[in-house]
Every structure is written in structure tokens, then in C-alpha cells.
Amino acid sequence: MLDQSLQSTKHKIDGDPLSPAFHRLPDEPLIVIEAGRSRFHLAWGEIWQHRELLYFMIWRDLKVRYKPTALGLPWVVLQPVLTTAVFTVFLGLLARVPSDNLPYPLLVFSGLLPWTFFANAVSNSSYSLISNAHIITKVYFPRLIIPAAVVGERVVDFGISFVILVAMMIFYGASIGPSLLMLVPLFLLLVLFSLGASFWAAAVNVKYRDIGIALPVLIQLGMFISPVVYPSTLVPERWRWLYLMNPVSGIIEGFRAALFGRDFDWLSLGVAAIFTAALVTYAAVAFMRMEEKFADVV
């Protein structure tokens, strides 16, 4: 008699739509639908399909960043120009840091141009998913587009600052030769490296906000272990092998070699290319594995 009563009560709870237990959802999904193809290839295909959204997000970020300002786009130029002036006074004039037979302002600006691109892209991308939480929780699109848009935004900044660099080269009488053609693959390598670091920083910072706090310090330290304000020839020969492990060093020195017609360090460029390919692949795969949890965490 008691068993029949318990079974009857259980039936009423499980079958009654008004019962709270009837509407309770499981803690984990019962069925997960995934693509049959590789996530890595599928993601890049989706990004290409949503390329108009990528363009729109780049344009939106540029307008939000510069429209409310009094100077607008000139702020893009002021950052590297003022930084170059400060380093020129304190390191070039006072500390007498060698400039590898180049005018010191030209040495610094040519190093700051790729470094500023990388540093701003990564630091801003680390908070890109968090700042776009209102979109992530409502609309589906490839989440990789968000940090990619931040990197794309910095491409515009790079182009504007590059015009200033060309003007400085003309002012100082630097020779312009066919080696400038190498700037195209070097810039693509810089963009890919920045994309890989941005994917990783954006994804990890969603779960561990410590990354966003630590990144500015790490980026500041990274500038001094990279040949930004000094030439790589200043590094002692016994430490050169360790210096090669920094892919940014190879990219920056490659930029200077292309700009000023010097010999390329193909070993450092090869290390940078291999490291970049590994970083982009790992960061994109890790990003896609974590993105299904983004809407729950942000």
C-alpha cells in the first residue's frame, strides 16, 4: 500500500507541468551537437563568411575610440612620436646608447612602430570578449572575430604611423631600396603573431582576470628585452642564442633591415616564423575549445 502511494506521488511530480521538479534542467547538456569537420578549418571558414561583420567591428571600434576626441586620428601618431622623443633625450643624448650607425630617433621609431602595434593589439584584445559580453550572450557569430577586429583596428594605426616613419627617413636622408619589398611578408608575420597572442590573451582572460592585470607589466618588460630602443648588436655574443628565442626580436630587426637596406638575419626570422605558426595554431584551437563557456562566464 505504501509502495503504491509513493509511486503515485512520483508520477504526479514527474508528469505534472506545474511541478517545479518537472521544469528543472540538468546541470550538464544531455546531447552536444558538434561539427563533423575540424573545428580549426571550420572556424576560419566562418570568419571568411562573416568578413563584413569583421569590417563593421573594426570601423565601430575606430569611431568609438577617436570620434569623442578633439584631435582624433593624430593621437595615433602622438604616442610613438612622444615616446621616441623621450627615449632620444634620456637614452640617446644622456645615456649615449649606441644606434648602430643610424640617427637615434630613426632607430627608436623604427622599433616602436612594430612593437606598438603588437603591444596595443594584445593588451586591448585581452578585454575584448569581456567588453563585448552583451553581444556574445545574445547573438551567434565566430567569437574569433572579436580579438581579430582589435588587431585589424591596429592595422589602421600602423599605416598612419608608417607615413611618419617615411617622412623621418626622408628627413634624415636614409636610402630607400628594393629591400622595402620585404616589409610586406614581415608585416604579415607581425599581424599573425599579434593574432595568436591576442586569441590566447582574450580567451584566458575571460576565465582568469589576472591575465589582463599582468599583461601591461609583461608588455613593458618585453619592450626592454626586445631591440626597440637599442640595436641587437648591443647584445653580447654568448647571449645571442637566447635572444633568438624572442620572436619579436627577429621581426623588429627584420623591419630595420628592410627599411635601411641591411643584411637580414634569416635564422632569427625563421625562428620567428616557426614560433608564430605554432602560436596561431595553438591559440586558435585553445580559443575554440573555451568559447562554448564564454557566454556563461562573461
PDB file of C-alpha atoms in Angstrom:
ATOM      1  CA  MET A   1       0.000   0.000   0.000  1.00  0.00           C
ATOM      2  CA  LEU A   2       2.845   2.361   0.917  1.00  0.00           C
ATOM      3  CA  ASP A   3       4.760   1.467  -2.282  1.00  0.00           C
ATOM      4  CA  GLN A   4       1.702   2.238  -4.406  1.00  0.00           C
ATOM      5  CA  SER A   5       1.349   5.624  -2.677  1.00  0.00           C
ATOM      6  CA  LEU A   6       4.990   6.517  -3.292  1.00  0.00           C
ATOM      7  CA  GLN A   7       4.800   5.527  -6.955  1.00  0.00           C
ATOM      8  CA  SER A   8       1.636   7.604  -7.371  1.00  0.00           C
ATOM      9  CA  THR A   9       3.322  10.630  -5.806  1.00  0.00           C
ATOM     10  CA  LYS A  10       6.404  10.230  -8.023  1.00  0.00           C
ATOM     11  CA  HIS A  11       4.198  10.013 -11.106  1.00  0.00           C
ATOM     12  CA  LYS A  12       2.411  13.234 -10.161  1.00  0.00           C
ATOM     13  CA  ILE A  13       5.700  15.115  -9.640  1.00  0.00           C
ATOM     14  CA  ASP A  14       7.378  13.880 -12.835  1.00  0.00           C
ATOM     15  CA  GLY A  15       4.341  14.275 -15.021  1.00  0.00           C
ATOM     16  CA  ASP A  16       2.744  17.447 -13.658  1.00  0.00           C
ATOM     17  CA  PRO A  17       3.822  20.507 -15.717  1.00  0.00           C
ATOM     18  CA  LEU A  18       3.074  22.715 -12.699  1.00  0.00           C
ATOM     19  CA  SER A  19       5.576  20.877 -10.522  1.00  0.00           C
ATOM     20  CA  PRO A  20       8.986  22.673 -10.049  1.00  0.00           C
ATOM     21  CA  ALA A  21      10.753  19.347 -10.499  1.00  0.00           C
ATOM     22  CA  PHE A  22       9.153  18.979 -13.923  1.00  0.00           C
ATOM     23  CA  HIS A  23      10.870  22.145 -15.224  1.00  0.00           C
ATOM     24  CA  ARG A  24      14.265  21.576 -13.619  1.00  0.00           C
ATOM     25  CA  LEU A  25      17.038  21.365 -16.241  1.00  0.00           C
ATOM     26  CA  PRO A  26      20.030  19.039 -15.925  1.00  0.00           C
ATOM     27  CA  ASP A  27      23.332  20.526 -14.829  1.00  0.00           C
ATOM     28  CA  GLU A  28      25.070  19.278 -17.971  1.00  0.00           C
ATOM     29  CA  PRO A  29      23.602  19.081 -21.502  1.00  0.00           C
ATOM     30  CA  LEU A  30      22.325  15.632 -22.411  1.00  0.00           C
ATOM     31  CA  ILE A  31      23.298  15.992 -26.079  1.00  0.00           C
ATOM     32  CA  VAL A  32      26.096  18.114 -27.546  1.00  0.00           C
ATOM     33  CA  ILE A  33      25.917  18.770 -31.285  1.00  0.00           C
ATOM     34  CA  GLU A  34      29.321  19.376 -32.841  1.00  0.00           C
ATOM     35  CA  ALA A  35      30.519  19.880 -36.391  1.00  0.00           C
ATOM     36  CA  GLY A  36      31.714  16.848 -38.251  1.00  0.00           C
ATOM     37  CA  ARG A  37      34.655  18.754 -39.712  1.00  0.00           C
ATOM     38  CA  SER A  38      37.691  20.016 -37.879  1.00  0.00           C
ATOM     39  CA  ARG A  39      36.920  22.973 -35.661  1.00  0.00           C
ATOM     40  CA  PHE A  40      40.076  24.702 -36.814  1.00  0.00           C
ATOM     41  CA  HIS A  41      39.163  24.658 -40.511  1.00  0.00           C
ATOM     42  CA  LEU A  42      35.507  25.385 -39.785  1.00  0.00           C
ATOM     43  CA  ALA A  43      36.346  28.491 -37.737  1.00  0.00           C
ATOM     44  CA  TRP A  44      38.442  30.101 -40.468  1.00  0.00           C
ATOM     45  CA  GLY A  45      35.687  29.370 -42.984  1.00  0.00           C
ATOM     46  CA  GLU A  46      33.133  31.022 -40.711  1.00  0.00           C
ATOM     47  CA  ILE A  47      35.359  34.059 -40.253  1.00  0.00           C
ATOM     48  CA  TRP A  48      35.518  34.448 -44.036  1.00  0.00           C
ATOM     49  CA  GLN A  49      31.740  34.155 -44.248  1.00  0.00           C
ATOM     50  CA  HIS A  50      31.395  36.852 -41.577  1.00  0.00           C
ATOM     51  CA  ARG A  51      34.049  39.157 -43.075  1.00  0.00           C
ATOM     52  CA  GLU A  52      31.529  42.002 -43.345  1.00  0.00           C
ATOM     53  CA  LEU A  53      30.941  41.751 -39.594  1.00  0.00           C
ATOM     54  CA  LEU A  54      34.705  41.890 -39.055  1.00  0.00           C
ATOM     55  CA  TYR A  55      34.907  45.066 -41.142  1.00  0.00           C
ATOM     56  CA  PHE A  56      31.965  46.585 -39.261  1.00  0.00           C
ATOM     57  CA  MET A  57      33.527  45.867 -35.858  1.00  0.00           C
ATOM     58  CA  ILE A  58      36.849  47.414 -36.922  1.00  0.00           C
ATOM     59  CA  TRP A  59      35.057  50.533 -38.156  1.00  0.00           C
ATOM     60  CA  ARG A  60      32.924  50.683 -34.997  1.00  0.00           C
ATOM     61  CA  ASP A  61      35.949  50.469 -32.704  1.00  0.00           C
ATOM     62  CA  LEU A  62      37.754  53.204 -34.629  1.00  0.00           C
ATOM     63  CA  LYS A  63      34.780  55.553 -34.377  1.00  0.00           C
ATOM     64  CA  VAL A  64      34.259  54.849 -30.683  1.00  0.00           C
ATOM     65  CA  ARG A  65      37.945  55.441 -29.956  1.00  0.00           C
ATOM     66  CA  TYR A  66      38.502  58.659 -31.905  1.00  0.00           C
ATOM     67  CA  LYS A  67      35.146  60.367 -32.514  1.00  0.00           C
ATOM     68  CA  PRO A  68      34.762  61.855 -28.989  1.00  0.00           C
ATOM     69  CA  THR A  69      38.374  63.181 -29.017  1.00  0.00           C
ATOM     70  CA  ALA A  70      39.405  66.693 -30.025  1.00  0.00           C
ATOM     71  CA  LEU A  71      42.418  65.608 -32.117  1.00  0.00           C
ATOM     72  CA  GLY A  72      41.045  62.318 -33.475  1.00  0.00           C
ATOM     73  CA  LEU A  73      43.454  60.236 -35.550  1.00  0.00           C
ATOM     74  CA  PRO A  74      46.537  62.391 -34.756  1.00  0.00           C
ATOM     75  CA  TRP A  75      46.574  60.606 -31.393  1.00  0.00           C
ATOM     76  CA  VAL A  76      47.802  57.560 -33.340  1.00  0.00           C
ATOM     77  CA  VAL A  77      50.953  59.469 -34.270  1.00  0.00           C
ATOM     78  CA  LEU A  78      51.472  61.224 -30.946  1.00  0.00           C
ATOM     79  CA  GLN A  79      52.080  58.036 -28.961  1.00  0.00           C
ATOM     80  CA  PRO A  80      55.142  56.772 -30.887  1.00  0.00           C
ATOM     81  CA  VAL A  81      56.400  60.312 -31.597  1.00  0.00           C
ATOM     82  CA  LEU A  82      56.338  61.399 -27.944  1.00  0.00           C
ATOM     83  CA  THR A  83      57.820  58.077 -26.824  1.00  0.00           C
ATOM     84  CA  THR A  84      60.596  58.476 -29.398  1.00  0.00           C
ATOM     85  CA  ALA A  85      61.308  61.987 -28.119  1.00  0.00           C
ATOM     86  CA  VAL A  86      61.573  60.788 -24.508  1.00  0.00           C
ATOM     87  CA  PHE A  87      63.921  57.915 -25.355  1.00  0.00           C
ATOM     88  CA  THR A  88      66.002  60.171 -27.593  1.00  0.00           C
ATOM     89  CA  VAL A  89      66.603  62.634 -24.761  1.00  0.00           C
ATOM     90  CA  PHE A  90      67.268  60.162 -21.950  1.00  0.00           C
ATOM     91  CA  LEU A  91      68.900  57.268 -23.799  1.00  0.00           C
ATOM     92  CA  GLY A  92      70.254  58.859 -26.962  1.00  0.00           C
ATOM     93  CA  LEU A  93      71.611  62.146 -25.561  1.00  0.00           C
ATOM     94  CA  LEU A  94      72.210  61.426 -21.879  1.00  0.00           C
ATOM     95  CA  ALA A  95      72.979  57.686 -21.719  1.00  0.00           C
ATOM     96  CA  ARG A  96      74.626  57.637 -25.172  1.00  0.00           C
ATOM     97  CA  VAL A  97      73.124  54.301 -26.184  1.00  0.00           C
ATOM     98  CA  PRO A  98      74.702  53.158 -29.490  1.00  0.00           C
ATOM     99  CA  SER A  99      72.423  53.439 -32.516  1.00  0.00           C
ATOM    100  CA  ASP A 100      74.216  51.125 -34.970  1.00  0.00           C
ATOM    101  CA  ASN A 101      75.235  53.993 -37.304  1.00  0.00           C
ATOM    102  CA  LEU A 102      71.669  55.273 -37.524  1.00  0.00           C
ATOM    103  CA  PRO A 103      70.219  58.521 -36.169  1.00  0.00           C
ATOM    104  CA  TYR A 104      68.909  57.508 -32.770  1.00  0.00           C
ATOM    105  CA  PRO A 105      65.355  58.882 -33.316  1.00  0.00           C
ATOM    106  CA  LEU A 106      65.134  56.814 -36.507  1.00  0.00           C
ATOM    107  CA  LEU A 107      66.375  53.689 -34.717  1.00  0.00           C
ATOM    108  CA  VAL A 108      63.804  54.090 -31.934  1.00  0.00           C
ATOM    109  CA  PHE A 109      60.845  54.960 -34.154  1.00  0.00           C
ATOM    110  CA  SER A 110      61.520  52.032 -36.500  1.00  0.00           C
ATOM    111  CA  GLY A 111      61.487  49.719 -33.469  1.00  0.00           C
ATOM    112  CA  LEU A 112      58.494  51.327 -31.790  1.00  0.00           C
ATOM    113  CA  LEU A 113      56.357  51.008 -34.918  1.00  0.00           C
ATOM    114  CA  PRO A 114      56.072  47.174 -34.914  1.00  0.00           C
ATOM    115  CA  TRP A 115      56.321  46.969 -31.111  1.00  0.00           C
ATOM    116  CA  THR A 116      53.470  49.448 -30.527  1.00  0.00           C
ATOM    117  CA  PHE A 117      51.323  47.524 -32.986  1.00  0.00           C
ATOM    118  CA  PHE A 118      51.914  44.255 -31.145  1.00  0.00           C
ATOM    119  CA  ALA A 119      51.632  45.682 -27.614  1.00  0.00           C
ATOM    120  CA  ASN A 120      48.400  47.623 -28.240  1.00  0.00           C
ATOM    121  CA  ALA A 121      46.802  44.740 -30.135  1.00  0.00           C
ATOM    122  CA  VAL A 122      47.440  42.208 -27.370  1.00  0.00           C
ATOM    123  CA  SER A 123      46.629  44.475 -24.414  1.00  0.00           C
ATOM    124  CA  ASN A 124      43.338  45.664 -25.934  1.00  0.00           C
ATOM    125  CA  SER A 125      42.371  42.185 -27.134  1.00  0.00           C
ATOM    126  CA  SER A 126      42.680  40.781 -23.618  1.00  0.00           C
ATOM    127  CA  TYR A 127      39.490  42.644 -22.599  1.00  0.00           C
ATOM    128  CA  SER A 128      37.738  42.434 -25.975  1.00  0.00           C
ATOM    129  CA  LEU A 129      35.488  39.466 -25.088  1.00  0.00           C
ATOM    130  CA  ILE A 130      34.566  40.944 -21.709  1.00  0.00           C
ATOM    131  CA  SER A 131      33.678  44.335 -23.180  1.00  0.00           C
ATOM    132  CA  ASN A 132      31.507  42.646 -25.835  1.00  0.00           C
ATOM    133  CA  ALA A 133      29.669  40.386 -23.372  1.00  0.00           C
ATOM    134  CA  HIS A 134      26.313  41.923 -24.338  1.00  0.00           C
ATOM    135  CA  ILE A 135      26.807  40.636 -27.901  1.00  0.00           C
ATOM    136  CA  ILE A 136      28.261  37.244 -27.007  1.00  0.00           C
ATOM    137  CA  THR A 137      25.290  36.322 -24.807  1.00  0.00           C
ATOM    138  CA  LYS A 138      22.670  37.234 -27.433  1.00  0.00           C
ATOM    139  CA  VAL A 139      23.913  36.589 -30.968  1.00  0.00           C
ATOM    140  CA  TYR A 140      25.914  33.762 -32.502  1.00  0.00           C
ATOM    141  CA  PHE A 141      28.934  34.535 -34.653  1.00  0.00           C
ATOM    142  CA  PRO A 142      32.542  33.267 -34.668  1.00  0.00           C
ATOM    143  CA  ARG A 143      33.989  34.651 -31.433  1.00  0.00           C
ATOM    144  CA  LEU A 144      37.440  34.807 -33.010  1.00  0.00           C
ATOM    145  CA  ILE A 145      36.194  37.862 -34.892  1.00  0.00           C
ATOM    146  CA  ILE A 146      36.240  39.981 -31.718  1.00  0.00           C
ATOM    147  CA  PRO A 147      40.013  39.871 -31.000  1.00  0.00           C
ATOM    148  CA  ALA A 148      40.690  39.795 -34.745  1.00  0.00           C
ATOM    149  CA  ALA A 149      38.815  43.103 -35.066  1.00  0.00           C
ATOM    150  CA  VAL A 150      41.068  44.659 -32.417  1.00  0.00           C
ATOM    151  CA  VAL A 151      44.147  43.593 -34.386  1.00  0.00           C
ATOM    152  CA  GLY A 152      42.562  44.910 -37.588  1.00  0.00           C
ATOM    153  CA  GLU A 153      41.945  48.231 -35.900  1.00  0.00           C
ATOM    154  CA  ARG A 154      45.652  48.483 -35.112  1.00  0.00           C
ATOM    155  CA  VAL A 155      46.494  47.918 -38.785  1.00  0.00           C
ATOM    156  CA  VAL A 156      44.980  51.353 -39.468  1.00  0.00           C
ATOM    157  CA  ASP A 157      47.147  52.866 -36.719  1.00  0.00           C
ATOM    158  CA  PHE A 158      50.222  51.185 -38.195  1.00  0.00           C
ATOM    159  CA  GLY A 159      49.523  52.630 -41.643  1.00  0.00           C
ATOM    160  CA  ILE A 160      49.233  56.170 -40.298  1.00  0.00           C
ATOM    161  CA  SER A 161      52.406  55.881 -38.208  1.00  0.00           C
ATOM    162  CA  PHE A 162      54.279  54.372 -41.159  1.00  0.00           C
ATOM    163  CA  VAL A 163      53.756  57.605 -43.101  1.00  0.00           C
ATOM    164  CA  ILE A 164      55.557  59.451 -40.283  1.00  0.00           C
ATOM    165  CA  LEU A 165      58.404  56.926 -40.454  1.00  0.00           C
ATOM    166  CA  VAL A 166      58.812  57.524 -44.199  1.00  0.00           C
ATOM    167  CA  ALA A 167      58.906  61.283 -43.554  1.00  0.00           C
ATOM    168  CA  MET A 168      61.616  60.760 -40.922  1.00  0.00           C
ATOM    169  CA  MET A 169      63.650  58.620 -43.326  1.00  0.00           C
ATOM    170  CA  ILE A 170      63.489  61.363 -45.952  1.00  0.00           C
ATOM    171  CA  PHE A 171      64.417  63.986 -43.352  1.00  0.00           C
ATOM    172  CA  TYR A 172      67.493  62.048 -42.184  1.00  0.00           C
ATOM    173  CA  GLY A 173      68.486  61.111 -45.740  1.00  0.00           C
ATOM    174  CA  ALA A 174      68.051  57.346 -45.316  1.00  0.00           C
ATOM    175  CA  SER A 175      68.387  55.442 -48.580  1.00  0.00           C
ATOM    176  CA  ILE A 176      65.272  53.672 -49.859  1.00  0.00           C
ATOM    177  CA  GLY A 177      65.962  50.497 -51.832  1.00  0.00           C
ATOM    178  CA  PRO A 178      64.326  47.294 -53.089  1.00  0.00           C
ATOM    179  CA  SER A 179      64.652  45.709 -49.644  1.00  0.00           C
ATOM    180  CA  LEU A 180      61.491  47.635 -48.727  1.00  0.00           C
ATOM    181  CA  LEU A 181      59.528  44.904 -50.522  1.00  0.00           C
ATOM    182  CA  MET A 182      60.343  42.619 -47.590  1.00  0.00           C
ATOM    183  CA  LEU A 183      58.125  44.806 -45.400  1.00  0.00           C
ATOM    184  CA  VAL A 184      55.039  43.055 -46.803  1.00  0.00           C
ATOM    185  CA  PRO A 185      55.860  39.497 -45.560  1.00  0.00           C
ATOM    186  CA  LEU A 186      57.329  40.945 -42.366  1.00  0.00           C
ATOM    187  CA  PHE A 187      54.150  42.869 -41.651  1.00  0.00           C
ATOM    188  CA  LEU A 188      52.043  39.761 -42.329  1.00  0.00           C
ATOM    189  CA  LEU A 189      54.271  37.865 -39.883  1.00  0.00           C
ATOM    190  CA  LEU A 190      53.748  40.622 -37.301  1.00  0.00           C
ATOM    191  CA  VAL A 191      49.964  40.527 -37.799  1.00  0.00           C
ATOM    192  CA  LEU A 192      49.842  36.739 -37.441  1.00  0.00           C
ATOM    193  CA  PHE A 193      51.988  36.807 -34.305  1.00  0.00           C
ATOM    194  CA  SER A 194      49.767  39.509 -32.818  1.00  0.00           C
ATOM    195  CA  LEU A 195      46.659  37.494 -33.731  1.00  0.00           C
ATOM    196  CA  GLY A 196      47.978  34.397 -31.985  1.00  0.00           C
ATOM    197  CA  ALA A 197      48.876  36.291 -28.820  1.00  0.00           C
ATOM    198  CA  SER A 198      45.535  38.158 -28.927  1.00  0.00           C
ATOM    199  CA  PHE A 199      43.483  34.954 -29.277  1.00  0.00           C
ATOM    200  CA  TRP A 200      45.226  33.432 -26.284  1.00  0.00           C
ATOM    201  CA  ALA A 201      45.030  36.551 -24.091  1.00  0.00           C
ATOM    202  CA  ALA A 202      41.345  37.167 -24.885  1.00  0.00           C
ATOM    203  CA  ALA A 203      40.283  33.582 -24.167  1.00  0.00           C
ATOM    204  CA  VAL A 204      42.277  33.083 -20.976  1.00  0.00           C
ATOM    205  CA  ASN A 205      41.348  36.489 -19.556  1.00  0.00           C
ATOM    206  CA  VAL A 206      37.654  35.536 -19.622  1.00  0.00           C
ATOM    207  CA  LYS A 207      38.303  32.866 -17.002  1.00  0.00           C
ATOM    208  CA  TYR A 208      41.342  34.310 -15.244  1.00  0.00           C
ATOM    209  CA  ARG A 209      41.153  38.104 -14.997  1.00  0.00           C
ATOM    210  CA  ASP A 210      44.712  38.120 -13.647  1.00  0.00           C
ATOM    211  CA  ILE A 211      45.923  37.977 -17.253  1.00  0.00           C
ATOM    212  CA  GLY A 212      44.507  41.409 -18.032  1.00  0.00           C
ATOM    213  CA  ILE A 213      46.185  42.829 -14.932  1.00  0.00           C
ATOM    214  CA  ALA A 214      49.573  41.213 -15.583  1.00  0.00           C
ATOM    215  CA  LEU A 215      49.754  41.914 -19.331  1.00  0.00           C
ATOM    216  CA  PRO A 216      50.694  45.640 -19.113  1.00  0.00           C
ATOM    217  CA  VAL A 217      53.636  44.755 -16.843  1.00  0.00           C
ATOM    218  CA  LEU A 218      54.752  41.889 -19.081  1.00  0.00           C
ATOM    219  CA  ILE A 219      54.477  44.041 -22.203  1.00  0.00           C
ATOM    220  CA  GLN A 220      56.517  46.792 -20.569  1.00  0.00           C
ATOM    221  CA  LEU A 221      59.223  44.273 -19.688  1.00  0.00           C
ATOM    222  CA  GLY A 222      59.029  42.794 -23.165  1.00  0.00           C
ATOM    223  CA  MET A 223      59.948  46.105 -24.731  1.00  0.00           C
ATOM    224  CA  PHE A 224      63.289  46.111 -22.932  1.00  0.00           C
ATOM    225  CA  ILE A 225      64.171  42.513 -23.822  1.00  0.00           C
ATOM    226  CA  SER A 226      63.452  43.318 -27.483  1.00  0.00           C
ATOM    227  CA  PRO A 227      65.629  45.603 -29.680  1.00  0.00           C
ATOM    228  CA  VAL A 228      63.210  48.522 -29.571  1.00  0.00           C
ATOM    229  CA  VAL A 229      65.345  51.298 -28.048  1.00  0.00           C
ATOM    230  CA  TYR A 230      68.721  49.715 -28.818  1.00  0.00           C
ATOM    231  CA  PRO A 231      70.194  47.638 -31.684  1.00  0.00           C
ATOM    232  CA  SER A 232      70.515  43.875 -31.343  1.00  0.00           C
ATOM    233  CA  THR A 233      74.280  44.190 -31.892  1.00  0.00           C
ATOM    234  CA  LEU A 234      74.449  45.523 -28.334  1.00  0.00           C
ATOM    235  CA  VAL A 235      73.616  42.020 -27.006  1.00  0.00           C
ATOM    236  CA  PRO A 236      76.769  40.023 -26.110  1.00  0.00           C
ATOM    237  CA  GLU A 237      77.530  37.191 -28.494  1.00  0.00           C
ATOM    238  CA  ARG A 238      77.234  34.496 -25.806  1.00  0.00           C
ATOM    239  CA  TRP A 239      73.615  35.520 -25.180  1.00  0.00           C
ATOM    240  CA  ARG A 240      72.599  35.750 -28.839  1.00  0.00           C
ATOM    241  CA  TRP A 241      71.122  32.236 -28.874  1.00  0.00           C
ATOM    242  CA  LEU A 242      68.794  33.183 -26.018  1.00  0.00           C
ATOM    243  CA  TYR A 243      67.898  36.423 -27.731  1.00  0.00           C
ATOM    244  CA  LEU A 244      66.811  34.456 -30.803  1.00  0.00           C
ATOM    245  CA  MET A 245      64.097  32.768 -28.747  1.00  0.00           C
ATOM    246  CA  ASN A 246      62.219  36.070 -28.642  1.00  0.00           C
ATOM    247  CA  PRO A 247      60.280  36.142 -31.943  1.00  0.00           C
ATOM    248  CA  VAL A 248      59.629  39.878 -31.640  1.00  0.00           C
ATOM    249  CA  SER A 249      63.369  40.489 -31.857  1.00  0.00           C
ATOM    250  CA  GLY A 250      63.594  38.828 -35.244  1.00  0.00           C
ATOM    251  CA  ILE A 251      60.593  40.757 -36.548  1.00  0.00           C
ATOM    252  CA  ILE A 252      61.853  44.149 -35.361  1.00  0.00           C
ATOM    253  CA  GLU A 253      65.366  43.577 -36.708  1.00  0.00           C
ATOM    254  CA  GLY A 254      63.809  42.366 -39.955  1.00  0.00           C
ATOM    255  CA  PHE A 255      61.879  45.639 -40.190  1.00  0.00           C
ATOM    256  CA  ARG A 256      65.078  47.638 -39.732  1.00  0.00           C
ATOM    257  CA  ALA A 257      66.939  45.541 -42.296  1.00  0.00           C
ATOM    258  CA  ALA A 258      64.153  46.087 -44.843  1.00  0.00           C
ATOM    259  CA  LEU A 259      63.901  49.810 -44.118  1.00  0.00           C
ATOM    260  CA  PHE A 260      67.617  50.629 -44.175  1.00  0.00           C
ATOM    261  CA  GLY A 261      68.899  48.084 -46.697  1.00  0.00           C
ATOM    262  CA  ARG A 262      70.868  45.923 -44.259  1.00  0.00           C
ATOM    263  CA  ASP A 263      71.536  42.177 -44.208  1.00  0.00           C
ATOM    264  CA  PHE A 264      68.685  40.042 -42.915  1.00  0.00           C
ATOM    265  CA  ASP A 265      69.204  37.661 -40.025  1.00  0.00           C
ATOM    266  CA  TRP A 266      67.423  34.719 -41.645  1.00  0.00           C
ATOM    267  CA  LEU A 267      67.935  32.488 -38.613  1.00  0.00           C
ATOM    268  CA  SER A 268      66.043  34.852 -36.301  1.00  0.00           C
ATOM    269  CA  LEU A 269      63.345  35.368 -38.939  1.00  0.00           C
ATOM    270  CA  GLY A 270      62.998  31.605 -39.336  1.00  0.00           C
ATOM    271  CA  VAL A 271      62.621  31.166 -35.575  1.00  0.00           C
ATOM    272  CA  ALA A 272      60.013  33.938 -35.530  1.00  0.00           C
ATOM    273  CA  ALA A 273      58.073  32.329 -38.398  1.00  0.00           C
ATOM    274  CA  ILE A 274      58.050  28.870 -36.776  1.00  0.00           C
ATOM    275  CA  PHE A 275      57.062  30.285 -33.386  1.00  0.00           C
ATOM    276  CA  THR A 276      54.294  32.365 -34.993  1.00  0.00           C
ATOM    277  CA  ALA A 277      52.818  29.393 -36.862  1.00  0.00           C
ATOM    278  CA  ALA A 278      52.812  27.298 -33.677  1.00  0.00           C
ATOM    279  CA  LEU A 279      51.315  30.120 -31.599  1.00  0.00           C
ATOM    280  CA  VAL A 280      48.491  30.895 -34.037  1.00  0.00           C
ATOM    281  CA  THR A 281      47.541  27.216 -34.333  1.00  0.00           C
ATOM    282  CA  TYR A 282      47.646  26.556 -30.592  1.00  0.00           C
ATOM    283  CA  ALA A 283      45.867  29.810 -29.651  1.00  0.00           C
ATOM    284  CA  ALA A 284      43.074  29.330 -32.199  1.00  0.00           C
ATOM    285  CA  VAL A 285      42.428  25.729 -31.115  1.00  0.00           C
ATOM    286  CA  ALA A 286      42.512  26.665 -27.418  1.00  0.00           C
ATOM    287  CA  PHE A 287      40.173  29.601 -28.090  1.00  0.00           C
ATOM    288  CA  MET A 288      37.639  27.382 -29.857  1.00  0.00           C
ATOM    289  CA  ARG A 289      37.720  24.831 -27.059  1.00  0.00           C
ATOM    290  CA  MET A 290      36.946  27.504 -24.475  1.00  0.00           C
ATOM    291  CA  GLU A 291      34.453  29.608 -26.425  1.00  0.00           C
ATOM    292  CA  GLU A 292      31.430  27.420 -25.590  1.00  0.00           C
ATOM    293  CA  LYS A 293      31.816  28.601 -21.975  1.00  0.00           C
ATOM    294  CA  PHE A 294      32.250  32.308 -22.790  1.00  0.00           C
ATOM    295  CA  ALA A 295      28.555  33.196 -22.523  1.00  0.00           C
ATOM    296  CA  ASP A 296      28.347  31.585 -19.073  1.00  0.00           C
ATOM    297  CA  VAL A 297      31.472  33.289 -17.693  1.00  0.00           C
ATOM    298  CA  VAL A 298      31.446  36.820 -19.108  1.00  0.00           C
TER     299      VAL A 298
END
